[in-house]
PDB file of C-alpha atoms in Angstrom:
ATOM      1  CA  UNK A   1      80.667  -8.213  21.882  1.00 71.00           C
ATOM      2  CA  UNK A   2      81.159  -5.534  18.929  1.00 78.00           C
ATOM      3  CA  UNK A   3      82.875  -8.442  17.186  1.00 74.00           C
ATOM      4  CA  UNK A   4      80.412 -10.892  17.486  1.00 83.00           C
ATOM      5  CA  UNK A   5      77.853  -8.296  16.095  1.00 86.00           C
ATOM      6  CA  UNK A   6      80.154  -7.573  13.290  1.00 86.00           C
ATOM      7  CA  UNK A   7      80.553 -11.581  12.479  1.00 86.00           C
ATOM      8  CA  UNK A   8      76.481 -11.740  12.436  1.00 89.00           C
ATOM      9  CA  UNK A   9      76.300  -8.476  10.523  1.00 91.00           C
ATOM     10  CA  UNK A  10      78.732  -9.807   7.975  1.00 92.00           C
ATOM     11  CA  UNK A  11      76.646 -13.104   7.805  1.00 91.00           C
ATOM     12  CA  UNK A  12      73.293 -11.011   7.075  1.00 94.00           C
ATOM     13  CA  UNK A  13      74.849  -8.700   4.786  1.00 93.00           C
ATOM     14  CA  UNK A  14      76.367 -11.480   2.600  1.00 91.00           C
ATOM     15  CA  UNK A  15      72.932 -13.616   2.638  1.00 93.00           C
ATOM     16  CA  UNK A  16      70.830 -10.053   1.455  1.00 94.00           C
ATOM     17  CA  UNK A  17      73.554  -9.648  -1.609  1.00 92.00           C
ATOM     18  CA  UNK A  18      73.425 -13.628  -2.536  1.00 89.00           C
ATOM     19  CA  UNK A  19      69.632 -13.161  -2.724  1.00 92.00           C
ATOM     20  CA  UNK A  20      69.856  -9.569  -5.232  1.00 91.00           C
ATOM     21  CA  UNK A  21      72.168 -11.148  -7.120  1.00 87.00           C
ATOM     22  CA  UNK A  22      70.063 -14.502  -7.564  1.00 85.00           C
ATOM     23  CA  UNK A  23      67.568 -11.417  -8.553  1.00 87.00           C
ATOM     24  CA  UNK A  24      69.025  -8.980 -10.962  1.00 84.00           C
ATOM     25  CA  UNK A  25      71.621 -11.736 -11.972  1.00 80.00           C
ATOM     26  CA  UNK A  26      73.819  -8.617 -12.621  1.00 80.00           C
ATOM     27  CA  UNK A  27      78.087  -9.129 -13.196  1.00 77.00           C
ATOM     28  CA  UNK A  28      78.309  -5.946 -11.107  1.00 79.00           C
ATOM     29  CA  UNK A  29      76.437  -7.304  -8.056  1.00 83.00           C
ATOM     30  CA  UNK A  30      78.443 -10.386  -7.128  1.00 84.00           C
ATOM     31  CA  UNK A  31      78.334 -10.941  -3.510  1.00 86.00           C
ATOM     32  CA  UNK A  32      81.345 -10.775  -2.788  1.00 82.00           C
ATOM     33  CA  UNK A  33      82.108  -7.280  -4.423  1.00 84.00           C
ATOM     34  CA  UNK A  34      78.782  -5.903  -2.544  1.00 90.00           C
ATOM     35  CA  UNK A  35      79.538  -7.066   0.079  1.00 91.00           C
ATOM     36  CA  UNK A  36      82.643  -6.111   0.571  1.00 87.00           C
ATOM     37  CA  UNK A  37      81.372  -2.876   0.127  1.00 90.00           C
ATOM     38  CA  UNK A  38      78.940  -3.030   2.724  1.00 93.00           C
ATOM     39  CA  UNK A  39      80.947  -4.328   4.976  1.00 92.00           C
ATOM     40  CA  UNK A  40      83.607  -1.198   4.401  1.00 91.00           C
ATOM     41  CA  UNK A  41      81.132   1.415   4.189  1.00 93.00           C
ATOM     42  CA  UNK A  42      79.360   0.095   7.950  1.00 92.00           C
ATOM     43  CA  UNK A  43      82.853   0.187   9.379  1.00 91.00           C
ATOM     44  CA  UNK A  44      83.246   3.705   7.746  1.00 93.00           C
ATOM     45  CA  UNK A  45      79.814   5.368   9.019  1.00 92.00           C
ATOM     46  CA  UNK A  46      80.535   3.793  12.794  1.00 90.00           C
ATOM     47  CA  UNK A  47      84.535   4.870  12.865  1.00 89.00           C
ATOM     48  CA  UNK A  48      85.503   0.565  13.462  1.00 88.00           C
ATOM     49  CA  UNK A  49      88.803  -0.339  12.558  1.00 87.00           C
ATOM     50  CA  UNK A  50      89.614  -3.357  11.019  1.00 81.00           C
ATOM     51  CA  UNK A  51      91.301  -4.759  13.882  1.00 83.00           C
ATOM     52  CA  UNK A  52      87.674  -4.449  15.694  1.00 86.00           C
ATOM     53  CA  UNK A  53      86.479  -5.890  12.765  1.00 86.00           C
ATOM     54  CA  UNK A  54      88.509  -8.776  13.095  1.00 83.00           C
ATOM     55  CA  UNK A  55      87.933  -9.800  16.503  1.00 85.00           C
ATOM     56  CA  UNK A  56      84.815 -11.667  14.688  1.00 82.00           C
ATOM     57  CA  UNK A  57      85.926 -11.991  11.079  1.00 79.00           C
ATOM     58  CA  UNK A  58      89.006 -14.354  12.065  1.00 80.00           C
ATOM     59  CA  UNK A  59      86.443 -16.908  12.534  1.00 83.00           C
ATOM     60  CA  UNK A  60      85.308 -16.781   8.533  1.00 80.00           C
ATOM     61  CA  UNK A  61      89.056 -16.576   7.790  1.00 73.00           C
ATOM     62  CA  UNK A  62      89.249 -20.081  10.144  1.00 76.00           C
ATOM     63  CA  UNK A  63      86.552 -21.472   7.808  1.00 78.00           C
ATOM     64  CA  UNK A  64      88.722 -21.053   4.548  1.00 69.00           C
ATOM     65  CA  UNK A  65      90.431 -24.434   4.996  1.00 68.00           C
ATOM     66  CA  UNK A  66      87.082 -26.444   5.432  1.00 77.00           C
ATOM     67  CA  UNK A  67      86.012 -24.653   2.177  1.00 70.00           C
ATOM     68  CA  UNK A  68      88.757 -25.266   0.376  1.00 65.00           C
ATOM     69  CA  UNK A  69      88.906 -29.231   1.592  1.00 72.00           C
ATOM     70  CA  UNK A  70      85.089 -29.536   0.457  1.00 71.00           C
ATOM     71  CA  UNK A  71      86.431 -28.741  -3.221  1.00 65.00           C
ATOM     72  CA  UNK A  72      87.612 -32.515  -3.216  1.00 71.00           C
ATOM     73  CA  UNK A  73      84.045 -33.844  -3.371  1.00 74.00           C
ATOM     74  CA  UNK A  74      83.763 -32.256  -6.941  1.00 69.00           C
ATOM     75  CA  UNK A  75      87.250 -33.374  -7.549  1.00 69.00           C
ATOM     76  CA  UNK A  76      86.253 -37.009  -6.904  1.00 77.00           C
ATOM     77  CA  UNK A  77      82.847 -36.781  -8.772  1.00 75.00           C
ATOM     78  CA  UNK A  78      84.933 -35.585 -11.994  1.00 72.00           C
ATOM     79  CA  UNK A  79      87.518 -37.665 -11.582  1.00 77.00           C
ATOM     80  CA  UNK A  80      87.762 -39.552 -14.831  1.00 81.00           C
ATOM     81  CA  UNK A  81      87.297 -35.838 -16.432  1.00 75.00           C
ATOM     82  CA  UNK A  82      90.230 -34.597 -14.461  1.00 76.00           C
ATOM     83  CA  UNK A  83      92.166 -37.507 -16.382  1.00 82.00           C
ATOM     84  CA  UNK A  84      91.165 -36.913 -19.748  1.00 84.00           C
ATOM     85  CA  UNK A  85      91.842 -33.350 -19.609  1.00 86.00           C
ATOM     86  CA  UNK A  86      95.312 -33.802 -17.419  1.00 86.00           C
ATOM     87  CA  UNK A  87      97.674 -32.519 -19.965  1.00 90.00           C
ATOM     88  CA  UNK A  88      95.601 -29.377 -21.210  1.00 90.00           C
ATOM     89  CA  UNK A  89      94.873 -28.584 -17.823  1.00 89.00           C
ATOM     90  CA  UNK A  90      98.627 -28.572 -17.054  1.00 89.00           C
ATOM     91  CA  UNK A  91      99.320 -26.272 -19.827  1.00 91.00           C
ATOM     92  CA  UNK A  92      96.585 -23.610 -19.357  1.00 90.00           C
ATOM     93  CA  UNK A  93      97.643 -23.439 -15.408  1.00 90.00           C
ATOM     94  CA  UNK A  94     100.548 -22.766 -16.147  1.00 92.00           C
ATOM     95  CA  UNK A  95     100.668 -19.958 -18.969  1.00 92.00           C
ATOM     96  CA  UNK A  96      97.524 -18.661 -17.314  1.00 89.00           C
ATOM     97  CA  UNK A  97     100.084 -18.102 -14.079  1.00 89.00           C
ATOM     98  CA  UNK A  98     102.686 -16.897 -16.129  1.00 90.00           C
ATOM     99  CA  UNK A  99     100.341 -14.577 -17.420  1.00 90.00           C
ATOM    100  CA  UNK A 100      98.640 -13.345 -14.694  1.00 87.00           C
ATOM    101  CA  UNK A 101     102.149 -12.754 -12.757  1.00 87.00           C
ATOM    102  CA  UNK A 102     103.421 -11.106 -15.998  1.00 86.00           C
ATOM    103  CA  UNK A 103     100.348  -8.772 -16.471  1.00 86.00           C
ATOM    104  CA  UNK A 104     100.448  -7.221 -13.078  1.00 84.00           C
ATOM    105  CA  UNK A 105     104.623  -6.927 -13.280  1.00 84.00           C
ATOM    106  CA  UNK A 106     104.164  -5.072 -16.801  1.00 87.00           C
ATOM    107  CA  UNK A 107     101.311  -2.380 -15.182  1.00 85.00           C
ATOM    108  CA  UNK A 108     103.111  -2.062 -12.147  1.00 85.00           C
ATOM    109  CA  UNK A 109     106.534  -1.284 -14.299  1.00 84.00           C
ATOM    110  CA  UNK A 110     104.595   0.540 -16.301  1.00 88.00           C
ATOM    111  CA  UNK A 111     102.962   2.960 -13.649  1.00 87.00           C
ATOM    112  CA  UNK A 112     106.599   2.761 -12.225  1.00 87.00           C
ATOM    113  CA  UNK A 113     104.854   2.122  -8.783  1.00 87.00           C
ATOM    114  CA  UNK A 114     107.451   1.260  -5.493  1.00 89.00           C
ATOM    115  CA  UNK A 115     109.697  -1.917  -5.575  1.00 87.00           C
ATOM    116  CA  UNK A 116     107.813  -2.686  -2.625  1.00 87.00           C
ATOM    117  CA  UNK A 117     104.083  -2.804  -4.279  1.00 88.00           C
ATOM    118  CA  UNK A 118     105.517  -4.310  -7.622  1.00 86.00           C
ATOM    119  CA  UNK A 119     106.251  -7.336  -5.439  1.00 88.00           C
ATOM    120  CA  UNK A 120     103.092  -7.588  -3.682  1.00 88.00           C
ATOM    121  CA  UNK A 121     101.076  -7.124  -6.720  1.00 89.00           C
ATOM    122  CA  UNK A 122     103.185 -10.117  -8.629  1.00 86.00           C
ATOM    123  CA  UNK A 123     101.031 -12.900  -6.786  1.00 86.00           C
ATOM    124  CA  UNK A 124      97.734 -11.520  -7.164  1.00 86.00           C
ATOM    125  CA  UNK A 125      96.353 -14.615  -9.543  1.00 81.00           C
ATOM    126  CA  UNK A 126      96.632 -17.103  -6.473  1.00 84.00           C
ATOM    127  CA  UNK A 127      94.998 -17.807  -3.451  1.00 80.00           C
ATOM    128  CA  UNK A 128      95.589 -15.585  -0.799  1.00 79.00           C
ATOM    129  CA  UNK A 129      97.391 -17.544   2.221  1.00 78.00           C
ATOM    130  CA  UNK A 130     100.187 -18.710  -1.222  1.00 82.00           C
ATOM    131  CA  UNK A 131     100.311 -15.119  -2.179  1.00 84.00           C
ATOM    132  CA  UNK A 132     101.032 -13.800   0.877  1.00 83.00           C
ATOM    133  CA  UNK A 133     104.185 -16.430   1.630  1.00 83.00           C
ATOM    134  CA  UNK A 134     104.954 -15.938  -1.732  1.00 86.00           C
ATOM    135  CA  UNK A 135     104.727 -11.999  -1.093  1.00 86.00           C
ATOM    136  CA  UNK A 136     106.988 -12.033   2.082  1.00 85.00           C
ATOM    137  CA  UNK A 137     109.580 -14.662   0.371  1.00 85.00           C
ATOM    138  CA  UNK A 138     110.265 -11.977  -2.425  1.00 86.00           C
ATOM    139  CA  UNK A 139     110.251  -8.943  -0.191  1.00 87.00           C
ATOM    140  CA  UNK A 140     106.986  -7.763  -0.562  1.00 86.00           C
ATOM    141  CA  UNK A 141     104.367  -6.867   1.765  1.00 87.00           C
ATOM    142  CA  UNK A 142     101.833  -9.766   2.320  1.00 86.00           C
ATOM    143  CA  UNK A 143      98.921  -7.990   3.349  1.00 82.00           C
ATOM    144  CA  UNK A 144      98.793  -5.655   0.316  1.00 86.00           C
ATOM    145  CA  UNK A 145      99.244  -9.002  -1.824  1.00 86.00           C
ATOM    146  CA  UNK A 146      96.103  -9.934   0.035  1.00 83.00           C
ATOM    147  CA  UNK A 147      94.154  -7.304  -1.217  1.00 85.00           C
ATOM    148  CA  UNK A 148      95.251  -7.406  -4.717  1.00 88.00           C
ATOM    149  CA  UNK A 149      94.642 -10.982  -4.789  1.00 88.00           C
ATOM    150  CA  UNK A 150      90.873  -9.908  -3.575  1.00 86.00           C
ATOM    151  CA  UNK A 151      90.457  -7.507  -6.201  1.00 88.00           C
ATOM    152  CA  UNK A 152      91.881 -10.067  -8.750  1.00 88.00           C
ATOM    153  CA  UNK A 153      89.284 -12.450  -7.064  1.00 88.00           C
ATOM    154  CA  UNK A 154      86.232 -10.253  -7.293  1.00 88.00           C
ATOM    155  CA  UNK A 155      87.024  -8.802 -11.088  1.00 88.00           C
ATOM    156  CA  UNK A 156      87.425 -12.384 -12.520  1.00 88.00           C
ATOM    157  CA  UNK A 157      83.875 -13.344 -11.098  1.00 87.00           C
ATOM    158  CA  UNK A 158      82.317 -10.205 -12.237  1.00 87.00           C
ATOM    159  CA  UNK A 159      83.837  -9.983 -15.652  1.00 89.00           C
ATOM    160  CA  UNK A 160      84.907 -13.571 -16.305  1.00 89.00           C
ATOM    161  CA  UNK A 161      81.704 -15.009 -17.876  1.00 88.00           C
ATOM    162  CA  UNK A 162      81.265 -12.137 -19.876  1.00 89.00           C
ATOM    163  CA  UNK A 163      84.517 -12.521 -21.849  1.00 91.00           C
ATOM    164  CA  UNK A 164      84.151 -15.929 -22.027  1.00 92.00           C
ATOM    165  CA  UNK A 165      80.400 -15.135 -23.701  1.00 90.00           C
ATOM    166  CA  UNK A 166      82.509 -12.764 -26.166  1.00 92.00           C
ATOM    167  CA  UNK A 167      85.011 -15.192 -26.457  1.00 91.00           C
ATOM    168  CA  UNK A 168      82.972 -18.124 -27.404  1.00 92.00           C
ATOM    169  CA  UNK A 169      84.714 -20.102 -25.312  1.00 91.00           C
ATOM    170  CA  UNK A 170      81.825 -22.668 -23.634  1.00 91.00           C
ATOM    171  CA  UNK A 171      83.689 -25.803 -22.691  1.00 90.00           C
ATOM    172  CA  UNK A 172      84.198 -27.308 -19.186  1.00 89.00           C
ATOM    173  CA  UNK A 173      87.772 -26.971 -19.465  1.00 89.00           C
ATOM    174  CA  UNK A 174      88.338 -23.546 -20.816  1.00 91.00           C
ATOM    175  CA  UNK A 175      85.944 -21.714 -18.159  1.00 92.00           C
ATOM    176  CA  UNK A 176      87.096 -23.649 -15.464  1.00 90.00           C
ATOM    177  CA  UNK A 177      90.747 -23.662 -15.859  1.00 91.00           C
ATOM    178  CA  UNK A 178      90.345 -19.863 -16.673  1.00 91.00           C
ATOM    179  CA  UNK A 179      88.517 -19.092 -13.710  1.00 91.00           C
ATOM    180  CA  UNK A 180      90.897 -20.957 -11.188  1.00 89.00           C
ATOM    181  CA  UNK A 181      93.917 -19.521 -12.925  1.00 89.00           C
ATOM    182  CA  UNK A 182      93.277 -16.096 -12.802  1.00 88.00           C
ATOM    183  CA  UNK A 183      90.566 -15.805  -9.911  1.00 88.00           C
ATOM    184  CA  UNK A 184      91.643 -18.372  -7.280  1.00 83.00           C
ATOM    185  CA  UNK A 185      88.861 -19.198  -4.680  1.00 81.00           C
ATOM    186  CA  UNK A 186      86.682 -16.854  -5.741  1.00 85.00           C
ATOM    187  CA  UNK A 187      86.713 -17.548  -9.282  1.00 86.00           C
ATOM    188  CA  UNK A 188      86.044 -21.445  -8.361  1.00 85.00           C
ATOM    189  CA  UNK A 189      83.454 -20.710  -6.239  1.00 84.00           C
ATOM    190  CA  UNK A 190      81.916 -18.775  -9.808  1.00 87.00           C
ATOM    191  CA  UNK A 191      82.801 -21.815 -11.416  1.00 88.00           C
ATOM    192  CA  UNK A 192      80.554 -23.750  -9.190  1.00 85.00           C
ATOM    193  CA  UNK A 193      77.641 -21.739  -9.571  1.00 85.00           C
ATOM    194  CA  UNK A 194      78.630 -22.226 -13.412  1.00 88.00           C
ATOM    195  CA  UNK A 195      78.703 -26.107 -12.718  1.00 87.00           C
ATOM    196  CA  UNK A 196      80.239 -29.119 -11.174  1.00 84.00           C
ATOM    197  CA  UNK A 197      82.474 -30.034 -13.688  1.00 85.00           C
ATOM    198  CA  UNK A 198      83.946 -26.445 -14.117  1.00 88.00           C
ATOM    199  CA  UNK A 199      84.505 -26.288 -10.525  1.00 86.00           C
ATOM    200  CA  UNK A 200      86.322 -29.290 -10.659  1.00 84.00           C
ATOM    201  CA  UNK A 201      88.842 -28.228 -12.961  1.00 87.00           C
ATOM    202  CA  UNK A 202      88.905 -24.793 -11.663  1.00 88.00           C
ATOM    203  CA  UNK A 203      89.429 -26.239  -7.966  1.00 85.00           C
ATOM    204  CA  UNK A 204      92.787 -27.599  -9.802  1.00 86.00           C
ATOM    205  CA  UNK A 205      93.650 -24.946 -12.356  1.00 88.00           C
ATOM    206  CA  UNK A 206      93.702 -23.263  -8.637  1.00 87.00           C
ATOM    207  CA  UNK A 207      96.103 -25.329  -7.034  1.00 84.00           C
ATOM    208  CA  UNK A 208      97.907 -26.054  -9.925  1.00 85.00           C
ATOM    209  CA  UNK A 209      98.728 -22.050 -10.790  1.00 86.00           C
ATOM    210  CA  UNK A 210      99.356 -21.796  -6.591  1.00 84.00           C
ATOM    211  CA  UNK A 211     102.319 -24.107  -7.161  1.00 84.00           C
ATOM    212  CA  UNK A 212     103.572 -22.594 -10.388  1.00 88.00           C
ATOM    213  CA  UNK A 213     103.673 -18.879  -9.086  1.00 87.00           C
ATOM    214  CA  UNK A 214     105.861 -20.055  -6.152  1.00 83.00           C
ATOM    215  CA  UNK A 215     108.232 -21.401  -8.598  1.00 86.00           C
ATOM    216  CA  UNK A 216     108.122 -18.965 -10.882  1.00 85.00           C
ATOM    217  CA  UNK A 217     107.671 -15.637  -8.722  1.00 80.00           C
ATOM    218  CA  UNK A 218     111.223 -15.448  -8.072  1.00 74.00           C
ATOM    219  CA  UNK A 219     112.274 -15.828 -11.195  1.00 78.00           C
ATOM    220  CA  UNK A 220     110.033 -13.652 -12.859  1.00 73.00           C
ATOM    221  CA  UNK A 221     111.825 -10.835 -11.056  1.00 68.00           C
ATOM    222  CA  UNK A 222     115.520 -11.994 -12.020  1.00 68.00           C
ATOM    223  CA  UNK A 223     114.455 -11.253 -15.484  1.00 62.00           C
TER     224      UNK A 223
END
């Protein structure tokens, strides 16, 4: 029962943050960052672990598959877009990947954090069940991948269009490719909000930086 409550509860709570942040429109209120936060401060205040939690949230993580299939109908509407842009697309992906693997290699280094979380953290720019295979194929540890790839998620949405704003950069193809690079699902699902065509191209900048980072992850860490 408490799982079923906490399934609902998550449901309600995500539906109450869409609707603030359709009405402050602020980067800071994205609904999946408030609600996250939600979520983790109910399970504080009532002592529920996340294995209670799960009992009902495995059914959302069941529905990630269906939402990532019903990317193809934007896929198929762009098409002819997708064709033009092929090549660019191709290179973007993949020095975005190499990028985002690099960046969080350098700051882990740099912190001089454990072998352990300098592994999981390598991943973080790609969708979460990738990072996590990719995470326990390198000796990491794929639930902390998860999370970082979460975090990665939720900053790219809430800071994303801003430096794009600063950036100047206003074309399909640079915020859509940017977003699915560096933010995964989350960052597509901005894209859509954005528009069709850049969640298109972000639905493949997504896949396309999934299959780079497994063939580059381990041999990032050779070097």
């Amino acid at each position: 029962m408490i799982g079923v409550s906490l399934l609902i509860w998550t449901i309600v709570v995500y539906i109450a943050m869409r609707k603030l942040y359709a009405r402050f429109y602020f980067p800071l209120l994205v609904p999946v960052a408030t609600s996250t936060v939600v979520i983790i401060m109910t399970l504080s205040l009532f002592h529920l672990s996340y294995d209670q939690y799960m009992i009902g949230g495995k059914w959302l993580v069941h529905l990630l598959g269906p939402a990532v299939v019903a990317l193809a109908l934007p896929l198929y509407q762009h098409r002819h877009t997708l064709k033009q842009f092929l090549w660019p697309l191709l290179c973007s992906t993949f020095f975005g990947t190499i990028i985002g693997m690099g960046s969080g290699l350098l700051f882990a280094r740099l912190f001089h954090l454990p072998e352990k979380i300098v592994r999981s953290i390598i991943p973080k720019s790609v969708t979460s069940p990738v990072a996590m295979d990719i995470a326990k194929l390198i000796d990491g540890i794929p639930t902390l991948a998860a999370v970082y790839v979460m975090i990665a998620g939720i900053f790219g949405a809430m800071f994303g269009p801003i430096l794009f704003q600063r950036l100047h950069i206003t074309t399909a193809l640079g915020i859509g490719s940017g977003l699915g690079a560096a933010s995964h699902g989350i960052g597509t699902a901005k894209a859509l909000e954005i528009g069709r065509k850049e969640a298109a191209i972000s639905s493949v900048a997504m896949t396309l930086s999934a299959i780079f980072a497994s063939l580059l992850c381990p041999l990032l860490l050779l070097l």
